[in-house]
Short mmCIF file of C-alpha atoms in Angstrom, two decimals:
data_model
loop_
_atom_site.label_atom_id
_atom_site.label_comp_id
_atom_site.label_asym_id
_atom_site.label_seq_id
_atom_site.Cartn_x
_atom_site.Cartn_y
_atom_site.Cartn_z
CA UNK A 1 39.48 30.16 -42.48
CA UNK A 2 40.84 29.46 -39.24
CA UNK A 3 39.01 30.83 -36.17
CA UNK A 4 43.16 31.57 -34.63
CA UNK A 5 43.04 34.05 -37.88
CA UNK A 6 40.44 35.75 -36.28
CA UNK A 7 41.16 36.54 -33.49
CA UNK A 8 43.66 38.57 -31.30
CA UNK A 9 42.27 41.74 -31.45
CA UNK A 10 45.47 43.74 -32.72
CA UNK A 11 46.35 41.65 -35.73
CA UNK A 12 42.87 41.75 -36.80
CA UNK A 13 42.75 45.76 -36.63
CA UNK A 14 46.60 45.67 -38.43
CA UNK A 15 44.74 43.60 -41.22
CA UNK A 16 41.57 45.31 -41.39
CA UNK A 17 43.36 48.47 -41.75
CA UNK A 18 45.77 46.66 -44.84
CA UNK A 19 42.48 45.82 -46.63
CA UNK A 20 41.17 49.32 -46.39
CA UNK A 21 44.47 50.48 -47.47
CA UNK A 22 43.83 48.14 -50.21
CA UNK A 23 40.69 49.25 -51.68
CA UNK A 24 39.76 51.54 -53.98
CA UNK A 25 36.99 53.97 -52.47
CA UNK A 26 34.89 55.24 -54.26
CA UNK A 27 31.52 57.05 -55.13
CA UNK A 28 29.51 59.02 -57.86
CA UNK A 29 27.31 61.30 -58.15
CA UNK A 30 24.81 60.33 -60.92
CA UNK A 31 22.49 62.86 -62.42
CA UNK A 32 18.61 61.97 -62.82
CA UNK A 33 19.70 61.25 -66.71
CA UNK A 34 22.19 58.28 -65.33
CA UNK A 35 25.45 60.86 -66.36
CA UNK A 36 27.59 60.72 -63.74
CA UNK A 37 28.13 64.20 -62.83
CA UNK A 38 31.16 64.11 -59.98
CA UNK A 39 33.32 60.92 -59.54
CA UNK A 40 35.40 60.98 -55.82
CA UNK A 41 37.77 58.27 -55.01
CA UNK A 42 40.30 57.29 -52.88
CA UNK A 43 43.30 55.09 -52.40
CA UNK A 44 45.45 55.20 -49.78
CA UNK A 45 47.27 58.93 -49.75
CA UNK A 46 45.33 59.55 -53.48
CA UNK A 47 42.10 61.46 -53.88
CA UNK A 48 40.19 61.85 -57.38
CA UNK A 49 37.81 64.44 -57.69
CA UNK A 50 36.47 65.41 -60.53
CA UNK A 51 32.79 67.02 -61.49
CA UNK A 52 30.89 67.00 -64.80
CA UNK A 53 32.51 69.66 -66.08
CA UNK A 54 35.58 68.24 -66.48
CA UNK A 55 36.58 65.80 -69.21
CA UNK A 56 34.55 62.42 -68.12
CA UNK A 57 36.79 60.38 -70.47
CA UNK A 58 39.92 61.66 -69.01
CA UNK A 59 38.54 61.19 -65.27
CA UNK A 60 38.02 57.75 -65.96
CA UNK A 61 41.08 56.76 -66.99
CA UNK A 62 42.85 58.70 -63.73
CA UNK A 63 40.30 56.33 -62.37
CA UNK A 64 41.30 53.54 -63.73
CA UNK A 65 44.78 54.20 -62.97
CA UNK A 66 43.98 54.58 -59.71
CA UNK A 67 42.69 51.13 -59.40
CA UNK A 68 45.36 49.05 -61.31
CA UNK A 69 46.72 48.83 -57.90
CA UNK A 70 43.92 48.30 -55.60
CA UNK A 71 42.45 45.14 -54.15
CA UNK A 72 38.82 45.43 -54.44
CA UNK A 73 36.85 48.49 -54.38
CA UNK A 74 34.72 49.65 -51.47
CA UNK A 75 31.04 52.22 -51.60
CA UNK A 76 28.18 52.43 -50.30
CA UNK A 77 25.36 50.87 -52.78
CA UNK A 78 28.10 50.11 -55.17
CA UNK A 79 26.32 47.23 -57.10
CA UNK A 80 22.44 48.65 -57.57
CA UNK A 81 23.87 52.05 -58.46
CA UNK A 82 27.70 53.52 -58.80
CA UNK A 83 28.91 50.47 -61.10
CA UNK A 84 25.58 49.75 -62.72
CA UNK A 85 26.16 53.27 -63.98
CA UNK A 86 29.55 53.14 -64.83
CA UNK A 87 29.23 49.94 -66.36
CA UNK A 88 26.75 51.58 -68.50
CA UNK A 89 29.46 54.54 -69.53
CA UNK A 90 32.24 52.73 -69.39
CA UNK A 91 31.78 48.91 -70.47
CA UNK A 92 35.79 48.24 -70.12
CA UNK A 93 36.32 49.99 -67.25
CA UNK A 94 38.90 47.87 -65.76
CA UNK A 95 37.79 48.18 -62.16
CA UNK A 96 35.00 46.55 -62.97
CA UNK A 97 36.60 43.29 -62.74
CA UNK A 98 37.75 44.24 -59.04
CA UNK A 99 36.22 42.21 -55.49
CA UNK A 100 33.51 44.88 -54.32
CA UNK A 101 32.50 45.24 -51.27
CA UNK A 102 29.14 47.30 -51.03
CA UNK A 103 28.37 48.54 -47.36
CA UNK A 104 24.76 48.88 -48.57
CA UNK A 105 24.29 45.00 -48.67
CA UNK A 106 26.16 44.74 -45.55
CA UNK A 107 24.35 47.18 -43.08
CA UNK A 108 20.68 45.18 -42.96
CA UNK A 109 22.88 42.07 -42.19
CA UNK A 110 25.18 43.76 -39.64
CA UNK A 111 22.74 46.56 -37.78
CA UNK A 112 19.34 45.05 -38.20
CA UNK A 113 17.62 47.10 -35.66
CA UNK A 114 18.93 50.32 -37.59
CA UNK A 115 15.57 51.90 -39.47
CA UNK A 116 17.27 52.79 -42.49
CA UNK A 117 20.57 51.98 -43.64
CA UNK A 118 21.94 55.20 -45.60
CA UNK A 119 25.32 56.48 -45.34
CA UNK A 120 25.42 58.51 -42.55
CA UNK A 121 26.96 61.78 -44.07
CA UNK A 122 28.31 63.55 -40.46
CA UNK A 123 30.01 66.49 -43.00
CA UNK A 124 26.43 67.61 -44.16
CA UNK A 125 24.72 69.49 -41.34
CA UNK A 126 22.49 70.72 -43.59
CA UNK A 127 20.68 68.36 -46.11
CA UNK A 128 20.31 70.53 -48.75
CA UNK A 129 24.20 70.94 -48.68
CA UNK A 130 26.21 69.58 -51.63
CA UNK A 131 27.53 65.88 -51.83
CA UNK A 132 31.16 65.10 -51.45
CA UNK A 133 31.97 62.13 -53.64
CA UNK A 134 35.36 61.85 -51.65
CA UNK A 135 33.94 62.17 -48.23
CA UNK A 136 31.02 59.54 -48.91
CA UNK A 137 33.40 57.16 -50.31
CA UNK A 138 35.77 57.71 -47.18
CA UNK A 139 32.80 56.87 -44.55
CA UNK A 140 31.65 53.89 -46.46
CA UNK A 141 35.33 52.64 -45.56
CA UNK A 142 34.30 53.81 -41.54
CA UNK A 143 31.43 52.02 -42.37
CA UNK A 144 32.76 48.71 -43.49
CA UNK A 145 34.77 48.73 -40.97
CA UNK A 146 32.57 49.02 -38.30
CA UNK A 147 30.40 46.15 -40.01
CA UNK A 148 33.31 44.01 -40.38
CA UNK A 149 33.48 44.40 -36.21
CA UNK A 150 30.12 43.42 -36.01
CA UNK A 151 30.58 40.55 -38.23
CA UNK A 152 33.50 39.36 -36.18
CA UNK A 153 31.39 39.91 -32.59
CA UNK A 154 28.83 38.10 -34.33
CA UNK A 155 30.80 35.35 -35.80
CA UNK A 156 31.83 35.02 -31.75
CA UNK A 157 28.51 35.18 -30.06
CA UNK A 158 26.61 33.37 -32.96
CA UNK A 159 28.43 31.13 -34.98
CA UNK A 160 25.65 28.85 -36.04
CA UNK A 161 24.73 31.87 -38.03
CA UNK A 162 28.05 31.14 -40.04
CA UNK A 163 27.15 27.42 -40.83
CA UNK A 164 24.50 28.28 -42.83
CA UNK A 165 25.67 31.82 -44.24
CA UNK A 166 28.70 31.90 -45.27
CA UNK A 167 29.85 35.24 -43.84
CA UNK A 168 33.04 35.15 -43.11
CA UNK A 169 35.49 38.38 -42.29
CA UNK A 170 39.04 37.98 -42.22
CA UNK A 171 42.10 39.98 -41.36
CA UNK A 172 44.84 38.17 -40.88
CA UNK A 173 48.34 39.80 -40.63
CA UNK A 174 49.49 36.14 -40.23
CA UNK A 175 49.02 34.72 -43.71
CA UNK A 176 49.45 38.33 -45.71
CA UNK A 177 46.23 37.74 -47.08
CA UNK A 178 42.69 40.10 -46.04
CA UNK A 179 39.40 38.48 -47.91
CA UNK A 180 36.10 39.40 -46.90
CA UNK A 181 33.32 36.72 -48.40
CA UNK A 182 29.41 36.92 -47.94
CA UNK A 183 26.73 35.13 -49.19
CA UNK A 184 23.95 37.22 -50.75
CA UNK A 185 21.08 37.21 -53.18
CA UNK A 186 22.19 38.06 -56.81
CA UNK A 187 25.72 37.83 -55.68
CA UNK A 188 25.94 42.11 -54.67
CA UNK A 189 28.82 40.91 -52.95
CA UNK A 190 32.21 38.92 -54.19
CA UNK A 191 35.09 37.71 -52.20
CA UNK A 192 37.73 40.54 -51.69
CA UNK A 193 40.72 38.17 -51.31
CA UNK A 194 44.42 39.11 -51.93
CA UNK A 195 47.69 39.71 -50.67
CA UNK A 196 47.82 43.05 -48.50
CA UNK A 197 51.55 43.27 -48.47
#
């Protein structure tokens, strides 16, 4: 990837935005059992929410209509929970062959000094209030975002970092074509690379 691709702060932010607008967000709420019991996703102007009392075979094929479309699929500890589980439910769920990008992976690498690394949930001023699927899903996208910023500062101010960790963010506007590869243990992360056209 060429550093030009990188930078110029508004193409970047024009392709950052096309690879959000590319990926399917999404979340689930997963009962102590391992049954998911509410499913909220989004992509681009389409929400999907559905809870446990609604038809779970039904909600995952709106879901997987939903995705036939999208790039890669964005969450917030995607890999060690939301598609272990629906992996388990749903073996041929065909967004399981998507790029994901888990902000949960992301956050230790991109805000070390924060003391945890939970998704901030700003709609839940009390913490006994219910989830929202929908609404997590939607600030793990705020929340990739603002690690793929931090990525790219880094990627400025440290790049010997990037010689041996192959972390690269990319937005480029240029070539059509967002990606986002990392390096990681037990590979919780692949590249999310297509066109964003």
């Amino acid at each position: 990837m060429k550093n030009s691709e990188l930078q110029g702060g508004h193409g970047q932010r024009e392709g950052l935005e096309a690879l959000v607008e590319s990926a399917l967000l999404l979340d689930l709420e997963v009962s102590h059992q391992g049954r998911i019991i509410k499913i909220g996703a989004a992509f681009g102007a389409k929400t999907l929410v559905r809870s446990g009392r609604s038809d779970l075979a039904g909600a995952l094929d709106e879901l997987s209509g939903m995705a036939a479309s999208a790039r890669c699929i964005v969450g917030h500890n995607l890999v060690r929970h939301d598609l272990r589980v629906l992996r388990e439910t749903s073996p041929r769920q065909p967004l399981l062959r998507l790029p994901v990008i888990d902000t949960l992976v992301l956050s230790p690498i991109t805000f070390p000094e924060n003391p945890y690394h939970r998704l901030v949930k700003d709609y839940k001023l009390v913490r006994a209030s219910a989830n929202d699927p929908v609404a997590d899903a939607r600030q793990a996208a705020a929340l990739f975002a603002d690690e793929f910023r931090a990525l790219e500062g880094m990627r400025q101010t440290e790049p010997r970092l990037f010689e041996r960790r192959p972390i690269t963010p990319s937005a480029s506007t240029d070539t059509g074509r967002c990606s986002f590869r990392a390096v990681n243990s037990g590979r919780m992360i692949r590249s999310a690379g297509a066109g964003c056209r």
